[in-house]
C-alpha cells in the first residue's frame, strides 16, 4: 500500500497513516447528512413567511398581541430576514459538506492523486502573499506532555460543558414550544410535563447559558488584563482567506491536499463568532418574552410578535448550524469520528495534532511538517 493511497483492507477497515475507519463510515455519514438536509428543508418550509405568523395561547405574551399585530409590516420583514439568512447560510454550507464527503469517498477509493502540482505554482504565489497569520500567544513548551499536547485549559472545558448542555436543553424545549401544532412535538410535550414545565426548564437553561457567556467574557478579560495574553489566534486573518480558497480547490480535486492549519481552522472561527450574533438576539428577545408585563410599558403588540418571530427563527438557524456544521466538523469528519474528545480531556494526541493543526504543531514542537 502506498503512503498516500487508502484502501479497504480484508478486515473491513479503511486504512490510513493516521487512523482507521470502519467500512460503514461513509454510508453512515452520507445517511446522516442527507437526513439532516431533509430536516433542514422541512424547517425552512416551516419558517417560510407564507401566511400570518402564529402565536400560541401558552405564550406569556399571548394576551398582548392582537390578530392585526401578526400581519404588521415589521413582523413580515423580520420573518423574511431570518428566512433568507438561514437559507443563504445553511444551504451553501450543507452543500459544501456533501461535496467534501464526496471528495473523501473518491480519495478512499482511488487514493490521493499522484504527481507534482507545478501547474499551480502561480496560484501558490498569490495565496502565500495572503498568509499573514497573527502572532500565536499559545506556544508554550509546557503544553507538550508525552504523546499529548494540551489544547484547552479547565476553564475553557467548563465553559464548553455548560454551553453544550444548556444548548441541548434549550433546543429540545424550544422546538417543542415553538412548533406545538406538530403532532409528534405535542406528544413529546405531554410526556415531558406540558408547556408550563417546559417553559421553566427552558428559562433555567437560558440563564445558565447567559452566565456561561459572562464567565467566558470574564475569562478573556482576565487573560488580557492580568496575564497580558491576547486571544489573537481566534481572530480572522488573511490566512483564513487563503485556507478557504485552498480548501475549495481541494474539494474540486484541483489541489491534492487540504491546507496546513494554525491553532484554529477558519470554520472553527466562524463557529465561534456566530455565537456573538446569535447570543444577543436570543437573550434580548428571550428576556422580553419572559417578562411581557414589564416590557409592555414600552412595546406594542406587533413588537412582541417581532420578538417572537426573531427568537424562533434565529433558534432554527442556530440549531441547524450546530447539528449540521458543528457536529460534522467537530465529531463526524474522518479525523474526529466517532467522537472528538479534545474538548472533554483538553488534550490531543501529537499525531492527530500534527494532522489537524500542522502549522501550530510545527511552531510548538520545532518539528517540520510537510508543506501542502
Short mmCIF file of N, CA and C in Angstrom, two decimals, residues 46-152:
data_model
loop_
_atom_site.label_atom_id
_atom_site.label_comp_id
_atom_site.label_asym_id
_atom_site.label_seq_id
_atom_site.Cartn_x
_atom_site.Cartn_y
_atom_site.Cartn_z
N UNK A 46 -41.13 25.48 7.10
CA UNK A 46 -41.95 25.86 8.26
C UNK A 46 -41.82 27.35 8.57
N UNK A 47 -40.61 27.90 8.43
CA UNK A 47 -40.43 29.32 8.77
C UNK A 47 -40.62 30.23 7.54
N UNK A 48 -40.90 29.64 6.37
CA UNK A 48 -41.17 30.44 5.19
C UNK A 48 -42.37 31.35 5.45
N UNK A 49 -42.21 32.66 5.27
CA UNK A 49 -43.32 33.60 5.57
C UNK A 49 -44.45 33.48 4.55
N UNK A 50 -45.27 32.50 4.71
CA UNK A 50 -46.34 32.25 3.74
C UNK A 50 -47.69 32.29 4.46
N UNK A 51 -47.98 33.28 5.15
CA UNK A 51 -49.22 33.37 5.90
C UNK A 51 -48.98 34.15 7.19
N UNK A 52 -50.01 34.24 7.99
CA UNK A 52 -49.92 35.00 9.25
C UNK A 52 -49.09 34.24 10.27
N UNK A 53 -48.24 34.98 10.96
CA UNK A 53 -47.41 34.38 12.00
C UNK A 53 -48.29 33.87 13.14
N UNK A 54 -47.95 32.71 13.70
CA UNK A 54 -48.76 32.10 14.74
C UNK A 54 -48.20 32.40 16.12
N UNK A 55 -49.08 32.79 17.01
CA UNK A 55 -48.75 32.93 18.43
C UNK A 55 -49.69 32.01 19.19
N UNK A 56 -49.13 31.16 20.05
CA UNK A 56 -49.93 30.15 20.73
C UNK A 56 -50.35 30.62 22.12
N UNK A 57 -51.53 30.18 22.58
CA UNK A 57 -52.05 30.64 23.90
C UNK A 57 -51.11 30.34 25.06
N UNK A 58 -50.24 29.35 24.92
CA UNK A 58 -49.33 29.01 26.02
C UNK A 58 -48.29 30.10 26.27
N UNK A 59 -48.08 30.97 25.28
CA UNK A 59 -47.07 32.02 25.42
C UNK A 59 -47.53 33.08 26.42
N UNK A 60 -46.61 33.53 27.27
CA UNK A 60 -46.95 34.53 28.29
C UNK A 60 -47.39 35.85 27.68
N UNK A 61 -46.91 36.16 26.47
CA UNK A 61 -47.20 37.44 25.82
C UNK A 61 -48.41 37.35 24.89
N UNK A 62 -49.12 36.22 24.92
CA UNK A 62 -50.24 35.99 24.00
C UNK A 62 -51.31 37.08 24.12
N UNK A 63 -51.62 37.48 25.34
CA UNK A 63 -52.70 38.45 25.56
C UNK A 63 -52.33 39.86 25.13
N UNK A 64 -51.06 40.10 24.85
CA UNK A 64 -50.62 41.44 24.45
C UNK A 64 -50.64 41.63 22.94
N UNK A 65 -50.99 40.59 22.20
CA UNK A 65 -50.93 40.64 20.74
C UNK A 65 -52.33 40.44 20.16
N UNK A 66 -52.69 41.31 19.21
CA UNK A 66 -53.96 41.19 18.51
C UNK A 66 -53.72 40.54 17.15
N UNK A 67 -54.80 40.14 16.50
CA UNK A 67 -54.67 39.49 15.19
C UNK A 67 -54.05 40.43 14.16
N UNK A 68 -54.34 41.72 14.27
CA UNK A 68 -53.76 42.68 13.32
C UNK A 68 -52.26 42.85 13.54
N UNK A 69 -51.81 42.67 14.78
CA UNK A 69 -50.37 42.78 15.06
C UNK A 69 -49.57 41.73 14.31
N UNK A 70 -50.16 40.55 14.11
CA UNK A 70 -49.44 39.44 13.50
C UNK A 70 -49.15 39.68 12.01
N UNK A 71 -49.91 40.55 11.38
CA UNK A 71 -49.68 40.85 9.96
C UNK A 71 -49.00 42.20 9.76
N UNK A 72 -48.48 42.77 10.82
CA UNK A 72 -47.79 44.06 10.74
C UNK A 72 -46.57 43.94 9.84
N UNK A 73 -46.23 45.02 9.13
CA UNK A 73 -45.11 45.00 8.19
C UNK A 73 -43.79 44.67 8.89
N UNK A 74 -43.64 45.11 10.14
CA UNK A 74 -42.41 44.82 10.88
C UNK A 74 -42.26 43.32 11.13
N UNK A 75 -43.35 42.65 11.36
CA UNK A 75 -43.31 41.20 11.57
C UNK A 75 -42.94 40.50 10.26
N UNK A 76 -43.53 40.94 9.17
CA UNK A 76 -43.24 40.35 7.87
C UNK A 76 -41.77 40.52 7.49
N UNK A 77 -41.24 41.72 7.69
CA UNK A 77 -39.83 41.99 7.38
C UNK A 77 -38.92 41.10 8.22
N UNK A 78 -39.23 40.98 9.49
CA UNK A 78 -38.42 40.15 10.39
C UNK A 78 -38.41 38.70 9.95
N UNK A 79 -39.57 38.18 9.59
CA UNK A 79 -39.67 36.79 9.18
C UNK A 79 -38.89 36.54 7.88
N UNK A 80 -39.01 37.45 6.93
CA UNK A 80 -38.27 37.29 5.68
C UNK A 80 -36.77 37.41 5.90
N UNK A 81 -36.37 38.31 6.77
CA UNK A 81 -34.93 38.48 7.04
C UNK A 81 -34.33 37.18 7.58
N UNK A 82 -34.96 36.59 8.57
CA UNK A 82 -34.39 35.37 9.18
C UNK A 82 -34.54 34.17 8.25
N UNK A 83 -35.60 34.14 7.46
CA UNK A 83 -35.73 33.04 6.50
C UNK A 83 -34.60 33.10 5.47
N UNK A 84 -34.35 34.28 4.90
CA UNK A 84 -33.29 34.42 3.91
C UNK A 84 -31.92 34.20 4.53
N UNK A 85 -31.72 34.70 5.77
CA UNK A 85 -30.45 34.49 6.45
C UNK A 85 -30.17 33.00 6.65
N UNK A 86 -31.16 32.28 7.14
CA UNK A 86 -31.00 30.84 7.36
C UNK A 86 -30.76 30.11 6.05
N UNK A 87 -31.50 30.47 5.02
CA UNK A 87 -31.37 29.82 3.72
C UNK A 87 -29.98 30.03 3.13
N UNK A 88 -29.51 31.27 3.12
CA UNK A 88 -28.24 31.59 2.46
C UNK A 88 -27.02 31.24 3.32
N UNK A 89 -27.24 30.87 4.58
CA UNK A 89 -26.15 30.34 5.40
C UNK A 89 -26.13 28.82 5.32
N UNK A 90 -27.27 28.20 5.56
CA UNK A 90 -27.29 26.75 5.74
C UNK A 90 -27.27 25.96 4.44
N UNK A 91 -27.93 26.43 3.41
CA UNK A 91 -27.94 25.67 2.16
C UNK A 91 -26.53 25.57 1.55
N UNK A 92 -25.78 26.68 1.43
CA UNK A 92 -24.42 26.54 0.87
C UNK A 92 -23.50 25.67 1.72
N UNK A 93 -23.50 25.85 3.05
CA UNK A 93 -22.56 25.08 3.87
C UNK A 93 -22.94 23.59 3.87
N UNK A 94 -24.22 23.29 3.79
CA UNK A 94 -24.63 21.88 3.71
C UNK A 94 -24.17 21.26 2.39
N UNK A 95 -24.28 22.01 1.31
CA UNK A 95 -23.78 21.53 0.02
C UNK A 95 -22.27 21.34 0.04
N UNK A 96 -21.56 22.26 0.71
CA UNK A 96 -20.10 22.14 0.81
C UNK A 96 -19.72 20.87 1.57
N UNK A 97 -20.45 20.58 2.65
CA UNK A 97 -20.18 19.36 3.41
C UNK A 97 -20.41 18.13 2.55
N UNK A 98 -21.49 18.13 1.76
CA UNK A 98 -21.78 17.00 0.88
C UNK A 98 -20.67 16.82 -0.15
N UNK A 99 -20.21 17.94 -0.73
CA UNK A 99 -19.12 17.88 -1.71
C UNK A 99 -17.82 17.38 -1.07
N UNK A 100 -17.57 17.82 0.17
CA UNK A 100 -16.37 17.37 0.87
C UNK A 100 -16.43 15.87 1.12
N UNK A 101 -17.58 15.37 1.53
CA UNK A 101 -17.73 13.92 1.76
C UNK A 101 -17.49 13.16 0.45
N UNK A 102 -18.03 13.67 -0.65
CA UNK A 102 -17.82 13.02 -1.94
C UNK A 102 -16.34 12.99 -2.29
N UNK A 103 -15.63 14.09 -2.00
CA UNK A 103 -14.19 14.13 -2.26
C UNK A 103 -13.45 13.07 -1.44
N UNK A 104 -13.84 12.93 -0.18
CA UNK A 104 -13.19 11.93 0.68
C UNK A 104 -13.51 10.51 0.22
N UNK A 105 -14.71 10.30 -0.30
CA UNK A 105 -15.05 8.98 -0.85
C UNK A 105 -14.15 8.66 -2.04
N UNK A 106 -13.95 9.64 -2.90
CA UNK A 106 -13.08 9.44 -4.07
C UNK A 106 -11.66 9.11 -3.64
N UNK A 107 -11.16 9.84 -2.63
CA UNK A 107 -9.81 9.59 -2.12
C UNK A 107 -9.72 8.19 -1.52
N UNK A 108 -10.77 7.78 -0.79
CA UNK A 108 -10.77 6.46 -0.15
C UNK A 108 -10.74 5.35 -1.18
N UNK A 109 -11.39 5.57 -2.32
CA UNK A 109 -11.47 4.53 -3.36
C UNK A 109 -10.25 4.55 -4.28
N UNK A 110 -9.86 5.75 -4.70
CA UNK A 110 -8.80 5.87 -5.71
C UNK A 110 -7.46 6.32 -5.14
N UNK A 111 -7.46 6.84 -3.92
CA UNK A 111 -6.24 7.37 -3.35
C UNK A 111 -6.02 8.81 -3.76
N UNK A 112 -5.06 9.47 -3.09
CA UNK A 112 -4.72 10.84 -3.44
C UNK A 112 -4.11 10.86 -4.84
N UNK A 113 -4.42 11.87 -5.64
CA UNK A 113 -3.80 11.96 -6.97
C UNK A 113 -2.30 12.10 -6.86
N UNK A 114 -1.58 11.46 -7.77
CA UNK A 114 -0.13 11.47 -7.74
C UNK A 114 0.41 12.54 -8.69
N UNK A 115 1.68 12.82 -8.54
CA UNK A 115 2.33 13.76 -9.45
C UNK A 115 2.43 15.14 -8.85
N UNK A 116 3.32 15.97 -9.42
CA UNK A 116 3.53 17.32 -8.89
C UNK A 116 2.37 18.26 -9.22
N UNK A 117 2.34 19.36 -8.50
CA UNK A 117 1.33 20.39 -8.74
C UNK A 117 1.97 21.64 -9.34
N UNK A 118 2.96 21.43 -10.20
CA UNK A 118 3.72 22.56 -10.73
C UNK A 118 2.82 23.56 -11.46
N UNK A 119 1.76 23.06 -12.07
CA UNK A 119 0.93 23.97 -12.83
C UNK A 119 0.17 24.96 -11.95
N UNK A 120 0.23 24.74 -10.62
CA UNK A 120 -0.45 25.66 -9.71
C UNK A 120 0.52 26.52 -8.91
N UNK A 121 1.81 26.56 -9.33
CA UNK A 121 2.78 27.37 -8.61
C UNK A 121 2.41 28.85 -8.64
N UNK A 122 1.86 29.29 -9.77
CA UNK A 122 1.46 30.70 -9.86
C UNK A 122 0.36 31.03 -8.85
N UNK A 123 -0.54 30.04 -8.63
CA UNK A 123 -1.61 30.25 -7.67
C UNK A 123 -1.06 30.24 -6.25
N UNK A 124 -0.09 29.37 -5.98
CA UNK A 124 0.53 29.34 -4.65
C UNK A 124 1.18 30.67 -4.31
N UNK A 125 1.81 31.28 -5.28
CA UNK A 125 2.47 32.57 -5.03
C UNK A 125 1.46 33.63 -4.62
N UNK A 126 0.30 33.59 -5.27
CA UNK A 126 -0.74 34.56 -4.91
C UNK A 126 -1.28 34.28 -3.52
N UNK A 127 -1.54 33.00 -3.22
CA UNK A 127 -2.10 32.63 -1.93
C UNK A 127 -1.12 32.90 -0.80
N UNK A 128 0.17 32.65 -1.05
CA UNK A 128 1.17 32.85 0.01
C UNK A 128 1.29 34.31 0.41
N UNK A 129 0.99 35.21 -0.52
CA UNK A 129 1.01 36.63 -0.18
C UNK A 129 -0.09 37.00 0.80
N UNK A 130 -1.15 36.18 0.82
CA UNK A 130 -2.26 36.43 1.74
C UNK A 130 -1.97 35.95 3.15
N UNK A 131 -1.00 35.03 3.28
CA UNK A 131 -0.78 34.37 4.56
C UNK A 131 0.04 35.24 5.50
N UNK A 132 -0.67 35.96 6.34
CA UNK A 132 -0.03 36.78 7.37
C UNK A 132 -0.74 36.54 8.70
N UNK A 133 -0.54 35.34 9.26
CA UNK A 133 -1.26 35.00 10.49
C UNK A 133 -0.80 35.85 11.66
N UNK A 134 -1.70 36.16 12.61
CA UNK A 134 -1.29 36.90 13.80
C UNK A 134 -0.38 36.07 14.68
N UNK A 135 0.35 36.73 15.54
CA UNK A 135 1.26 36.04 16.45
C UNK A 135 0.48 35.11 17.37
N UNK A 136 0.95 33.89 17.48
CA UNK A 136 0.29 32.88 18.31
C UNK A 136 0.83 32.98 19.74
N UNK A 137 -0.01 33.36 20.72
CA UNK A 137 0.47 33.51 22.10
C UNK A 137 0.47 32.20 22.89
N UNK A 138 0.20 31.08 22.23
CA UNK A 138 -0.01 29.82 22.94
C UNK A 138 1.12 28.82 22.75
N UNK A 139 2.32 29.30 22.34
CA UNK A 139 3.40 28.38 22.01
C UNK A 139 4.29 28.08 23.21
N UNK A 140 3.67 27.64 24.30
CA UNK A 140 4.41 27.27 25.49
C UNK A 140 4.79 25.79 25.43
N UNK A 141 6.06 25.48 25.67
CA UNK A 141 6.52 24.10 25.64
C UNK A 141 5.86 23.25 26.72
N UNK A 142 5.31 23.89 27.76
CA UNK A 142 4.62 23.15 28.82
C UNK A 142 3.40 22.41 28.29
N UNK A 143 2.91 22.81 27.13
CA UNK A 143 1.73 22.17 26.57
C UNK A 143 2.04 20.75 26.07
N UNK A 144 3.29 20.46 25.82
CA UNK A 144 3.68 19.13 25.34
C UNK A 144 3.85 18.21 26.55
N UNK A 145 3.02 17.18 26.62
CA UNK A 145 3.06 16.23 27.74
C UNK A 145 3.10 14.81 27.18
N UNK A 146 4.31 14.31 26.99
CA UNK A 146 4.47 12.97 26.43
C UNK A 146 3.96 12.91 25.01
N UNK A 147 3.00 12.02 24.77
CA UNK A 147 2.42 11.86 23.45
C UNK A 147 1.22 12.77 23.22
N UNK A 148 0.97 13.67 24.15
CA UNK A 148 -0.18 14.56 24.05
C UNK A 148 0.24 16.02 24.04
N UNK A 149 -0.62 16.85 23.47
CA UNK A 149 -0.45 18.30 23.51
C UNK A 149 -1.72 18.89 24.12
N UNK A 150 -1.54 19.72 25.13
CA UNK A 150 -2.69 20.37 25.77
C UNK A 150 -3.24 21.44 24.83
N UNK A 151 -4.55 21.41 24.63
CA UNK A 151 -5.18 22.37 23.72
C UNK A 151 -6.13 23.32 24.45
N UNK A 152 -6.83 22.81 25.46
CA UNK A 152 -7.80 23.64 26.19
C UNK A 152 -7.57 23.49 27.69
#
